[in-house]
Amino acid sequence: MIFIVDDSPIDIELTTIALEATGREIVVRSATDGKSALAMLRNGLGAPALILLDLKMPGMSGIEVLREIRSDDRLRELPVVVITSSALESDRTEAIAAGASDYMQKPLALAQFSNDLESILRRWL
Amino acid sequence: MKITTALKINSLLTAVVVIIMGIIFTVSFVLRQNTMKMDAVAMGIVTGAFELNALNNSYLSRPEDRPLEQWKLKQMELQQRIKNSSIQNNEQRVLLKRIDDNLTAMGKLFQRIASSYESGRTLPRSSNENRLAAQQLVRLMSLYSLDLVRDASQLAEENHKKVAAVDRIIWLFIPASALVMVGIAMWFSAVLIRRIGKPFAQLSAGAEIIGSGNLDYRFGIRSNDEVGDLASAFDSMTTRLKQITVSRDELAGEIEERKRTEEALRGSEERFRLMGDTIPYGAWMADGEGRNIYISSLFLELVGMTFEQVKEFGWTGKMTPEDVEPMMRRWMECVRTGRDWEGEMRFPSPDGRWHTILSRGKPVRNAQGQIKAWVGINLDITDRKRAEVEIRRLNDKLIERNEQLEFSNKEMESFIYSVSHDLRAPLRHIAGFADLLEKNIADKLDDKGKRYFSLIHDGSEKMSRLIDDLLNLSRISRQEIRRTEVNMSAIAASIIKELREAQPNRNVEVYIREGVTAIADRGLIEIALSNLLGNAWKFTTKTKFAHIEFDTIEKDGKVIYYVRDNGAGFDQQYAGKMFWPFHRLHSEGVFEGTGIGLAIVERVIRGHGGKVWAEGTEGKGATIYFSLA
């Protein structure tokens, strides 16, 4: 199960399509804000094989969610890959510093996106 | 030996000699006197003897009492004289003793004679015994008388001999003493001549020399006497005279100098007054105690006062009371210490406004460095002050504006950033679903439809690039510059290498000057050079023999870097606009690009405090120059 945390449902949909385009059998669960994401993770979701976390979210930001995850004994070990449309180097460093397992910038083209996700999956699944 | 000592000795000797002579004379005189006395005694005895004899005979012929008495008297007289006479020597004593004894014997004899006559009076004269006895007695008496005379004569002779001897001594002594006296006198003169006369001649000769003006002459007489003392006294006097003369000369010189200075000062005072009334400042003069003694009419008109009111310390008259005290204090402090004076004062003018006057003054010193006067100017700086206030106000406004601008700049950058960022997501959606849609209806699509989707795709890509560029631009503007020494040549070389690798088919001649360095932010410079060289590469695509240069020139001591190409160039009249974001000087079809490259270059260069400008000719090429602060 791959857990996607992103404030835009459209982005979640696109990401799901891109994941499916890799050819793997995957189950996707999602949350559209940090708070509910954490709630789900802590209660009843089950341990995801991978978390794909967006940075820019209203309310609790991706970084904050990441910190929460990393400070929570039960969730600490989970692989969290930050995927964001941001091209800023500083965002990458901040994410890594906050404990992201990996960082990926969302490309424009869907095909490219799928390829990039493939590498991530190969790495972290 | 001192002269006085010598003369004293001289006088002493003279006195001694005189005293000796006196003594000798006195002694001889006394001797002579005594001798004469003795002589008289002797002669008296001789005559006395004769008288006695006569008396004797007289008695014998007529033995009466009278001749007896007279004989006794005479004998007594003689013996008395002998007794009274002062005996001078033994011979005299002996003789006088003999005479005295003789007289005594004669007396006794005469007594016998007298008694025999007495007793014989009654005797006849005829007794032969008596006559013989009487004759014997008489003969004895005559013998005694003869002895007496003989002794007396001897005595007299002895005396005469003595007197003669004394006389001889005296008559010897006189010339001798005379000679001694002459000798002493001569010595006296010699002393006077030698010890006094000659040195005095020397002294008077020397005095003449000194008197004629030679104050360096010294006697140098070292004799240990009064002359020596006088000479050294003279020398000290001459030395002192010289000192006095020198200081008198100096004093005269000083007085001259002072007169000249004062004249010069008066002269310059006059000139100052003249100048003061001519120049359009308020000129003033004060004396050494800070009292105003002149002020130009310009100032007087300005403050609407007369010189009478202003002079001394009256110039503070129209100032506000609170300002006067500190001003005066400062002025008097300057007067006291001699420091240059500067002060601002406010005066009400007859025109109703308050004027600010800047007063400046300097002390005037004489040759000894004492302050004799003060000169200065009063400037009306009212306008200047107003201008200053205005400038300050404008400056504050400018700062405020700047701050506002900076703030809005920052805001804009943030805005651009977040917008660009937010634009991404929807764009992805468009692109993503367009792709999906294309796949979805792929079998229904004809060529036109396929072309439309291609265009949608291109549009999204273009927009993505624009967004990226905007983000880049805003990022660069916000970025802090960290300067190190960067090797521009090396950076340019690596950029060219990448360009060649991306398009290996292109044949471009590139010249990069070696060893060009700068103190700049490495990352930003890489971006700037990448853009510039990338542009040059792009715009020479259509050029047959493409040539790109990266070089430097020097202008006004500063290094100007440039990238030159011989590509498409541009119309110079649009050279200003080309650095604006998204502004393109070539249409999209000819050269691709978003028009952000040069804007980025401009931001980078501006961030370094430098300038960038371009020169180009359409169809010939372009050169982009830039400098770094």
PDB file of C-alpha atoms in Angstrom, chain B residues 213-464:
ATOM      1  CA  GLY B 213      84.865 100.990  21.303  1.00  0.00           C
ATOM      2  CA  ASN B 214      86.887  97.798  21.451  1.00  0.00           C
ATOM      3  CA  LEU B 215      84.977  95.998  24.194  1.00  0.00           C
ATOM      4  CA  ASP B 216      86.847  92.779  23.613  1.00  0.00           C
ATOM      5  CA  TYR B 217      90.176  94.180  24.956  1.00  0.00           C
ATOM      6  CA  ARG B 218      91.355  92.644  28.187  1.00  0.00           C
ATOM      7  CA  PHE B 219      94.354  93.807  30.213  1.00  0.00           C
ATOM      8  CA  GLY B 220      95.592  90.470  31.267  1.00  0.00           C
ATOM      9  CA  ILE B 221      97.739  91.986  34.033  1.00  0.00           C
ATOM     10  CA  ARG B 222      98.179  89.277  36.574  1.00  0.00           C
ATOM     11  CA  SER B 223     100.392  90.961  39.187  1.00  0.00           C
ATOM     12  CA  ASN B 224      99.356  90.222  42.692  1.00  0.00           C
ATOM     13  CA  ASP B 225      98.923  93.822  43.818  1.00  0.00           C
ATOM     14  CA  GLU B 226      96.643  96.788  43.549  1.00  0.00           C
ATOM     15  CA  VAL B 227      97.502  97.244  39.887  1.00  0.00           C
ATOM     16  CA  GLY B 228      96.514  93.661  39.241  1.00  0.00           C
ATOM     17  CA  ASP B 229      93.302  94.179  41.161  1.00  0.00           C
ATOM     18  CA  LEU B 230      92.555  97.332  39.259  1.00  0.00           C
ATOM     19  CA  ALA B 231      93.305  95.638  35.985  1.00  0.00           C
ATOM     20  CA  SER B 232      90.980  92.719  36.704  1.00  0.00           C
ATOM     21  CA  ALA B 233      88.342  95.157  37.934  1.00  0.00           C
ATOM     22  CA  PHE B 234      88.753  96.945  34.637  1.00  0.00           C
ATOM     23  CA  ASP B 235      88.395  93.660  32.789  1.00  0.00           C
ATOM     24  CA  SER B 236      85.187  92.761  34.614  1.00  0.00           C
ATOM     25  CA  MET B 237      83.859  96.207  33.896  1.00  0.00           C
ATOM     26  CA  THR B 238      84.708  95.831  30.246  1.00  0.00           C
ATOM     27  CA  THR B 239      82.984  92.459  30.150  1.00  0.00           C
ATOM     28  CA  ARG B 240      79.922  93.907  31.814  1.00  0.00           C
ATOM     29  CA  LEU B 241      79.986  96.876  29.477  1.00  0.00           C
ATOM     30  CA  LYS B 242      80.079  94.529  26.569  1.00  0.00           C
ATOM     31  CA  GLN B 243      77.085  92.606  27.907  1.00  0.00           C
ATOM     32  CA  ILE B 244      75.143  95.773  28.459  1.00  0.00           C
ATOM     33  CA  THR B 245      76.059  97.031  25.028  1.00  0.00           C
ATOM     34  CA  VAL B 246      75.003  93.752  23.429  1.00  0.00           C
ATOM     35  CA  SER B 247      71.714  93.694  25.290  1.00  0.00           C
ATOM     36  CA  ARG B 248      71.227  97.324  24.535  1.00  0.00           C
ATOM     37  CA  ASP B 249      71.758  96.546  20.860  1.00  0.00           C
ATOM     38  CA  GLU B 250      69.383  93.654  21.148  1.00  0.00           C
ATOM     39  CA  LEU B 251      66.862  95.824  22.872  1.00  0.00           C
ATOM     40  CA  ALA B 252      67.216  98.434  20.183  1.00  0.00           C
ATOM     41  CA  GLY B 253      66.719  95.705  17.602  1.00  0.00           C
ATOM     42  CA  GLU B 254      63.633  94.454  19.435  1.00  0.00           C
ATOM     43  CA  ILE B 255      62.160  97.889  19.601  1.00  0.00           C
ATOM     44  CA  GLU B 256      62.780  98.307  15.879  1.00  0.00           C
ATOM     45  CA  GLU B 257      61.168  94.955  15.215  1.00  0.00           C
ATOM     46  CA  ARG B 258      58.182  95.789  17.346  1.00  0.00           C
ATOM     47  CA  LYS B 259      57.729  99.116  15.639  1.00  0.00           C
ATOM     48  CA  ARG B 260      57.870  97.415  12.286  1.00  0.00           C
ATOM     49  CA  THR B 261      55.380  94.763  13.354  1.00  0.00           C
ATOM     50  CA  GLU B 262      53.021  97.360  14.690  1.00  0.00           C
ATOM     51  CA  GLU B 263      53.285  99.329  11.534  1.00  0.00           C
ATOM     52  CA  ALA B 264      52.710  96.209   9.516  1.00  0.00           C
ATOM     53  CA  LEU B 265      49.751  95.384  11.712  1.00  0.00           C
ATOM     54  CA  ARG B 266      48.343  98.861  11.253  1.00  0.00           C
ATOM     55  CA  GLY B 267      48.905  98.554   7.542  1.00  0.00           C
ATOM     56  CA  SER B 268      47.133  95.213   7.397  1.00  0.00           C
ATOM     57  CA  GLU B 269      44.360  96.555   9.591  1.00  0.00           C
ATOM     58  CA  GLU B 270      43.821  99.268   7.048  1.00  0.00           C
ATOM     59  CA  ARG B 271      43.809  96.785   4.245  1.00  0.00           C
ATOM     60  CA  PHE B 272      41.434  94.599   6.177  1.00  0.00           C
ATOM     61  CA  ARG B 273      39.054  97.456   6.689  1.00  0.00           C
ATOM     62  CA  LEU B 274      39.210  98.263   3.026  1.00  0.00           C
ATOM     63  CA  MET B 275      38.604  94.668   2.094  1.00  0.00           C
ATOM     64  CA  GLY B 276      35.906  94.324   4.674  1.00  0.00           C
ATOM     65  CA  ASP B 277      33.939  97.124   3.175  1.00  0.00           C
ATOM     66  CA  THR B 278      34.344  95.718  -0.298  1.00  0.00           C
ATOM     67  CA  ILE B 279      33.637  92.009  -0.040  1.00  0.00           C
ATOM     68  CA  PRO B 280      30.111  90.735   0.270  1.00  0.00           C
ATOM     69  CA  TYR B 281      30.749  89.040   3.593  1.00  0.00           C
ATOM     70  CA  GLY B 282      30.617  90.622   6.988  1.00  0.00           C
ATOM     71  CA  ALA B 283      34.262  91.145   7.899  1.00  0.00           C
ATOM     72  CA  TRP B 284      35.202  92.038  11.433  1.00  0.00           C
ATOM     73  CA  MET B 285      38.144  92.730  13.666  1.00  0.00           C
ATOM     74  CA  ALA B 286      38.579  92.461  17.393  1.00  0.00           C
ATOM     75  CA  ASP B 287      41.409  93.379  19.688  1.00  0.00           C
ATOM     76  CA  GLY B 288      43.469  90.993  21.762  1.00  0.00           C
ATOM     77  CA  GLU B 289      40.840  90.993  24.530  1.00  0.00           C
ATOM     78  CA  GLY B 290      38.007  90.067  22.227  1.00  0.00           C
ATOM     79  CA  ARG B 291      36.405  93.485  21.927  1.00  0.00           C
ATOM     80  CA  ASN B 292      35.080  94.216  18.506  1.00  0.00           C
ATOM     81  CA  ILE B 293      36.856  97.152  16.887  1.00  0.00           C
ATOM     82  CA  TYR B 294      35.606  96.940  13.319  1.00  0.00           C
ATOM     83  CA  ILE B 295      32.719  95.363  11.509  1.00  0.00           C
ATOM     84  CA  SER B 296      31.802  95.852   7.906  1.00  0.00           C
ATOM     85  CA  SER B 297      28.718  97.793   6.986  1.00  0.00           C
ATOM     86  CA  LEU B 298      27.199  94.737   5.363  1.00  0.00           C
ATOM     87  CA  PHE B 299      26.756  93.094   8.719  1.00  0.00           C
ATOM     88  CA  LEU B 300      25.525  96.283  10.311  1.00  0.00           C
ATOM     89  CA  GLU B 301      22.853  96.611   7.649  1.00  0.00           C
ATOM     90  CA  LEU B 302      21.863  93.020   8.066  1.00  0.00           C
ATOM     91  CA  VAL B 303      21.214  93.292  11.768  1.00  0.00           C
ATOM     92  CA  GLY B 304      20.072  96.884  11.643  1.00  0.00           C
ATOM     93  CA  MET B 305      22.565  98.203  14.185  1.00  0.00           C
ATOM     94  CA  THR B 306      25.142 100.962  14.199  1.00  0.00           C
ATOM     95  CA  PHE B 307      28.812 100.411  14.860  1.00  0.00           C
ATOM     96  CA  GLU B 308      28.441 102.236  18.158  1.00  0.00           C
ATOM     97  CA  GLN B 309      25.939  99.651  19.313  1.00  0.00           C
ATOM     98  CA  VAL B 310      27.936  96.732  17.996  1.00  0.00           C
ATOM     99  CA  LYS B 311      31.453  97.548  19.067  1.00  0.00           C
ATOM    100  CA  GLU B 312      33.182  96.033  22.102  1.00  0.00           C
ATOM    101  CA  PHE B 313      30.691  93.313  22.985  1.00  0.00           C
ATOM    102  CA  GLY B 314      27.564  94.952  21.749  1.00  0.00           C
ATOM    103  CA  TRP B 315      27.185  92.627  18.776  1.00  0.00           C
ATOM    104  CA  THR B 316      25.246  90.206  20.924  1.00  0.00           C
ATOM    105  CA  GLY B 317      22.684  92.941  21.493  1.00  0.00           C
ATOM    106  CA  LYS B 318      19.944  91.631  19.252  1.00  0.00           C
ATOM    107  CA  MET B 319      20.450  87.945  19.851  1.00  0.00           C
ATOM    108  CA  THR B 320      17.965  86.034  21.950  1.00  0.00           C
ATOM    109  CA  PRO B 321      19.041  86.265  25.608  1.00  0.00           C
ATOM    110  CA  GLU B 322      19.466  82.506  26.097  1.00  0.00           C
ATOM    111  CA  ASP B 323      21.890  82.341  23.183  1.00  0.00           C
ATOM    112  CA  VAL B 324      24.077  85.202  24.369  1.00  0.00           C
ATOM    113  CA  GLU B 325      25.646  83.628  27.426  1.00  0.00           C
ATOM    114  CA  PRO B 326      26.925  80.397  25.868  1.00  0.00           C
ATOM    115  CA  MET B 327      28.099  82.351  22.797  1.00  0.00           C
ATOM    116  CA  MET B 328      30.061  84.835  24.873  1.00  0.00           C
ATOM    117  CA  ARG B 329      31.535  82.061  26.929  1.00  0.00           C
ATOM    118  CA  ARG B 330      32.774  80.298  23.841  1.00  0.00           C
ATOM    119  CA  TRP B 331      34.103  83.501  22.314  1.00  0.00           C
ATOM    120  CA  MET B 332      36.029  84.436  25.448  1.00  0.00           C
ATOM    121  CA  GLU B 333      37.384  80.893  25.646  1.00  0.00           C
ATOM    122  CA  CYS B 334      38.781  81.286  22.150  1.00  0.00           C
ATOM    123  CA  VAL B 335      40.199  84.684  22.996  1.00  0.00           C
ATOM    124  CA  ARG B 336      41.902  83.147  25.954  1.00  0.00           C
ATOM    125  CA  THR B 337      43.290  80.022  24.284  1.00  0.00           C
ATOM    126  CA  GLY B 338      43.887  81.418  20.799  1.00  0.00           C
ATOM    127  CA  ARG B 339      41.945  78.608  19.114  1.00  0.00           C
ATOM    128  CA  ASP B 340      40.186  79.455  15.874  1.00  0.00           C
ATOM    129  CA  TRP B 341      36.731  80.795  16.497  1.00  0.00           C
ATOM    130  CA  GLU B 342      33.549  79.475  14.938  1.00  0.00           C
ATOM    131  CA  GLY B 343      30.000  80.034  16.013  1.00  0.00           C
ATOM    132  CA  GLU B 344      26.467  80.228  14.663  1.00  0.00           C
ATOM    133  CA  MET B 345      24.244  83.052  15.789  1.00  0.00           C
ATOM    134  CA  ARG B 346      20.718  84.111  15.058  1.00  0.00           C
ATOM    135  CA  PHE B 347      19.857  87.745  14.528  1.00  0.00           C
ATOM    136  CA  PRO B 348      16.581  89.370  13.716  1.00  0.00           C
ATOM    137  CA  SER B 349      16.812  91.411  10.578  1.00  0.00           C
ATOM    138  CA  PRO B 350      14.946  94.652   9.860  1.00  0.00           C
ATOM    139  CA  ASP B 351      13.140  92.735   7.124  1.00  0.00           C
ATOM    140  CA  GLY B 352      11.403  90.807   9.873  1.00  0.00           C
ATOM    141  CA  ARG B 353      13.088  87.463   9.407  1.00  0.00           C
ATOM    142  CA  TRP B 354      15.632  85.784  11.577  1.00  0.00           C
ATOM    143  CA  HIS B 355      18.988  85.257   9.949  1.00  0.00           C
ATOM    144  CA  THR B 356      21.494  82.625  10.883  1.00  0.00           C
ATOM    145  CA  ILE B 357      25.027  84.003  10.822  1.00  0.00           C
ATOM    146  CA  LEU B 358      28.111  81.812  10.741  1.00  0.00           C
ATOM    147  CA  SER B 359      30.983  83.619  12.394  1.00  0.00           C
ATOM    148  CA  ARG B 360      34.580  82.530  11.914  1.00  0.00           C
ATOM    149  CA  GLY B 361      37.728  84.124  13.226  1.00  0.00           C
ATOM    150  CA  LYS B 362      41.434  83.609  13.566  1.00  0.00           C
ATOM    151  CA  PRO B 363      43.916  85.246  15.903  1.00  0.00           C
ATOM    152  CA  VAL B 364      46.634  87.583  14.618  1.00  0.00           C
ATOM    153  CA  ARG B 365      49.914  87.057  16.410  1.00  0.00           C
ATOM    154  CA  ASN B 366      53.036  89.198  16.670  1.00  0.00           C
ATOM    155  CA  ALA B 367      56.591  87.899  16.342  1.00  0.00           C
ATOM    156  CA  GLN B 368      56.566  86.712  19.963  1.00  0.00           C
ATOM    157  CA  GLY B 369      53.446  84.681  19.352  1.00  0.00           C
ATOM    158  CA  GLN B 370      51.154  86.875  21.435  1.00  0.00           C
ATOM    159  CA  ILE B 371      47.684  87.575  20.157  1.00  0.00           C
ATOM    160  CA  LYS B 372      47.335  91.205  19.142  1.00  0.00           C
ATOM    161  CA  ALA B 373      44.041  91.067  17.289  1.00  0.00           C
ATOM    162  CA  TRP B 374      41.362  88.866  15.813  1.00  0.00           C
ATOM    163  CA  VAL B 375      40.106  88.922  12.244  1.00  0.00           C
ATOM    164  CA  GLY B 376      37.150  87.081  10.869  1.00  0.00           C
ATOM    165  CA  ILE B 377      34.065  86.988   8.730  1.00  0.00           C
ATOM    166  CA  ASN B 378      30.373  86.686   9.355  1.00  0.00           C
ATOM    167  CA  LEU B 379      28.495  84.761   6.726  1.00  0.00           C
ATOM    168  CA  ASP B 380      24.773  84.867   6.299  1.00  0.00           C
ATOM    169  CA  ILE B 381      23.959  81.186   6.073  1.00  0.00           C
ATOM    170  CA  THR B 382      20.239  81.487   6.506  1.00  0.00           C
ATOM    171  CA  ASP B 383      19.618  80.169   3.005  1.00  0.00           C
ATOM    172  CA  ARG B 384      22.161  77.462   3.437  1.00  0.00           C
ATOM    173  CA  LYS B 385      20.575  76.379   6.653  1.00  0.00           C
ATOM    174  CA  ARG B 386      17.182  76.287   5.041  1.00  0.00           C
ATOM    175  CA  ALA B 387      18.621  74.253   2.229  1.00  0.00           C
ATOM    176  CA  GLU B 388      20.190  71.915   4.753  1.00  0.00           C
ATOM    177  CA  VAL B 389      16.866  71.403   6.458  1.00  0.00           C
ATOM    178  CA  GLU B 390      15.212  70.795   3.109  1.00  0.00           C
ATOM    179  CA  ILE B 391      17.898  68.352   2.090  1.00  0.00           C
ATOM    180  CA  ARG B 392      17.520  66.479   5.316  1.00  0.00           C
ATOM    181  CA  ARG B 393      13.803  66.315   4.838  1.00  0.00           C
ATOM    182  CA  LEU B 394      14.173  65.101   1.285  1.00  0.00           C
ATOM    183  CA  ASN B 395      16.766  62.632   2.371  1.00  0.00           C
ATOM    184  CA  ASP B 396      14.472  61.210   4.994  1.00  0.00           C
ATOM    185  CA  LYS B 397      11.764  60.965   2.406  1.00  0.00           C
ATOM    186  CA  LEU B 398      14.156  59.228   0.064  1.00  0.00           C
ATOM    187  CA  ILE B 399      15.095  56.727   2.715  1.00  0.00           C
ATOM    188  CA  GLU B 400      11.481  56.083   3.426  1.00  0.00           C
ATOM    189  CA  ARG B 401      10.776  55.632  -0.253  1.00  0.00           C
ATOM    190  CA  ASN B 402      13.712  53.327  -0.603  1.00  0.00           C
ATOM    191  CA  GLU B 403      12.519  51.260   2.266  1.00  0.00           C
ATOM    192  CA  GLN B 404       9.094  51.115   0.767  1.00  0.00           C
ATOM    193  CA  LEU B 405      10.551  50.182  -2.569  1.00  0.00           C
ATOM    194  CA  GLU B 406      12.674  47.499  -1.102  1.00  0.00           C
ATOM    195  CA  PHE B 407       9.728  46.168   0.744  1.00  0.00           C
ATOM    196  CA  SER B 408       7.575  46.096  -2.335  1.00  0.00           C
ATOM    197  CA  ASN B 409      10.421  44.590  -4.281  1.00  0.00           C
ATOM    198  CA  LYS B 410      10.646  41.852  -1.739  1.00  0.00           C
ATOM    199  CA  GLU B 411       6.934  41.472  -1.776  1.00  0.00           C
ATOM    200  CA  MET B 412       6.963  41.211  -5.518  1.00  0.00           C
ATOM    201  CA  GLU B 413       9.659  38.618  -5.476  1.00  0.00           C
ATOM    202  CA  SER B 414       7.716  36.584  -2.954  1.00  0.00           C
ATOM    203  CA  PHE B 415       4.646  37.058  -5.023  1.00  0.00           C
ATOM    204  CA  ILE B 416       6.376  35.968  -8.178  1.00  0.00           C
ATOM    205  CA  TYR B 417       7.775  33.006  -6.390  1.00  0.00           C
ATOM    206  CA  SER B 418       4.597  31.759  -4.893  1.00  0.00           C
ATOM    207  CA  VAL B 419       2.618  32.441  -8.042  1.00  0.00           C
ATOM    208  CA  SER B 420       5.105  30.573 -10.142  1.00  0.00           C
ATOM    209  CA  HIS B 421       5.042  27.790  -7.730  1.00  0.00           C
ATOM    210  CA  ASP B 422       1.293  27.701  -7.643  1.00  0.00           C
ATOM    211  CA  LEU B 423       1.042  27.874 -11.414  1.00  0.00           C
ATOM    212  CA  ARG B 424       2.927  24.651 -11.687  1.00  0.00           C
ATOM    213  CA  ALA B 425       0.325  22.379 -10.289  1.00  0.00           C
ATOM    214  CA  PRO B 426      -2.538  23.345 -12.566  1.00  0.00           C
ATOM    215  CA  LEU B 427      -0.199  23.244 -15.505  1.00  0.00           C
ATOM    216  CA  ARG B 428       0.714  19.728 -14.622  1.00  0.00           C
ATOM    217  CA  HIS B 429      -2.886  18.861 -14.445  1.00  0.00           C
ATOM    218  CA  ILE B 430      -3.493  20.278 -17.909  1.00  0.00           C
ATOM    219  CA  ALA B 431      -0.502  18.541 -19.347  1.00  0.00           C
ATOM    220  CA  GLY B 432      -1.212  15.327 -17.519  1.00  0.00           C
ATOM    221  CA  PHE B 433      -4.861  15.025 -18.456  1.00  0.00           C
ATOM    222  CA  ALA B 434      -4.192  16.162 -21.996  1.00  0.00           C
ATOM    223  CA  ASP B 435      -1.829  13.244 -22.278  1.00  0.00           C
ATOM    224  CA  LEU B 436      -4.357  10.933 -20.752  1.00  0.00           C
ATOM    225  CA  LEU B 437      -7.069  12.213 -23.014  1.00  0.00           C
ATOM    226  CA  GLU B 438      -4.838  11.730 -26.023  1.00  0.00           C
ATOM    227  CA  LYS B 439      -4.304   8.155 -25.019  1.00  0.00           C
ATOM    228  CA  ASN B 440      -7.978   7.742 -24.264  1.00  0.00           C
ATOM    229  CA  ILE B 441      -9.257   8.750 -27.684  1.00  0.00           C
ATOM    230  CA  ALA B 442      -6.157   7.814 -29.638  1.00  0.00           C
ATOM    231  CA  ASP B 443      -8.038   5.637 -32.071  1.00  0.00           C
ATOM    232  CA  LYS B 444     -10.566   8.340 -32.756  1.00  0.00           C
ATOM    233  CA  LEU B 445      -7.909  10.954 -33.490  1.00  0.00           C
ATOM    234  CA  ASP B 446      -7.142  12.060 -37.024  1.00  0.00           C
ATOM    235  CA  ASP B 447      -4.054  14.052 -38.018  1.00  0.00           C
ATOM    236  CA  LYS B 448      -5.635  17.310 -37.127  1.00  0.00           C
ATOM    237  CA  GLY B 449      -6.572  15.994 -33.708  1.00  0.00           C
ATOM    238  CA  LYS B 450      -3.075  14.655 -33.207  1.00  0.00           C
ATOM    239  CA  ARG B 451      -1.669  18.051 -34.173  1.00  0.00           C
ATOM    240  CA  TYR B 452      -3.962  19.833 -31.744  1.00  0.00           C
ATOM    241  CA  PHE B 453      -2.808  17.635 -28.886  1.00  0.00           C
ATOM    242  CA  SER B 454       0.778  18.275 -29.896  1.00  0.00           C
ATOM    243  CA  LEU B 455       0.153  21.980 -29.714  1.00  0.00           C
ATOM    244  CA  ILE B 456      -1.460  21.621 -26.299  1.00  0.00           C
ATOM    245  CA  HIS B 457       1.600  19.761 -25.205  1.00  0.00           C
ATOM    246  CA  ASP B 458       3.946  22.419 -26.598  1.00  0.00           C
ATOM    247  CA  GLY B 459       1.965  25.141 -24.901  1.00  0.00           C
ATOM    248  CA  SER B 460       2.245  23.430 -21.555  1.00  0.00           C
ATOM    249  CA  GLU B 461       5.922  22.942 -22.026  1.00  0.00           C
ATOM    250  CA  LYS B 462       6.412  26.537 -22.932  1.00  0.00           C
ATOM    251  CA  MET B 463       4.455  27.654 -19.932  1.00  0.00           C
ATOM    252  CA  SER B 464       6.460  25.348 -17.748  1.00  0.00           C
TER     253      SER B 464
END
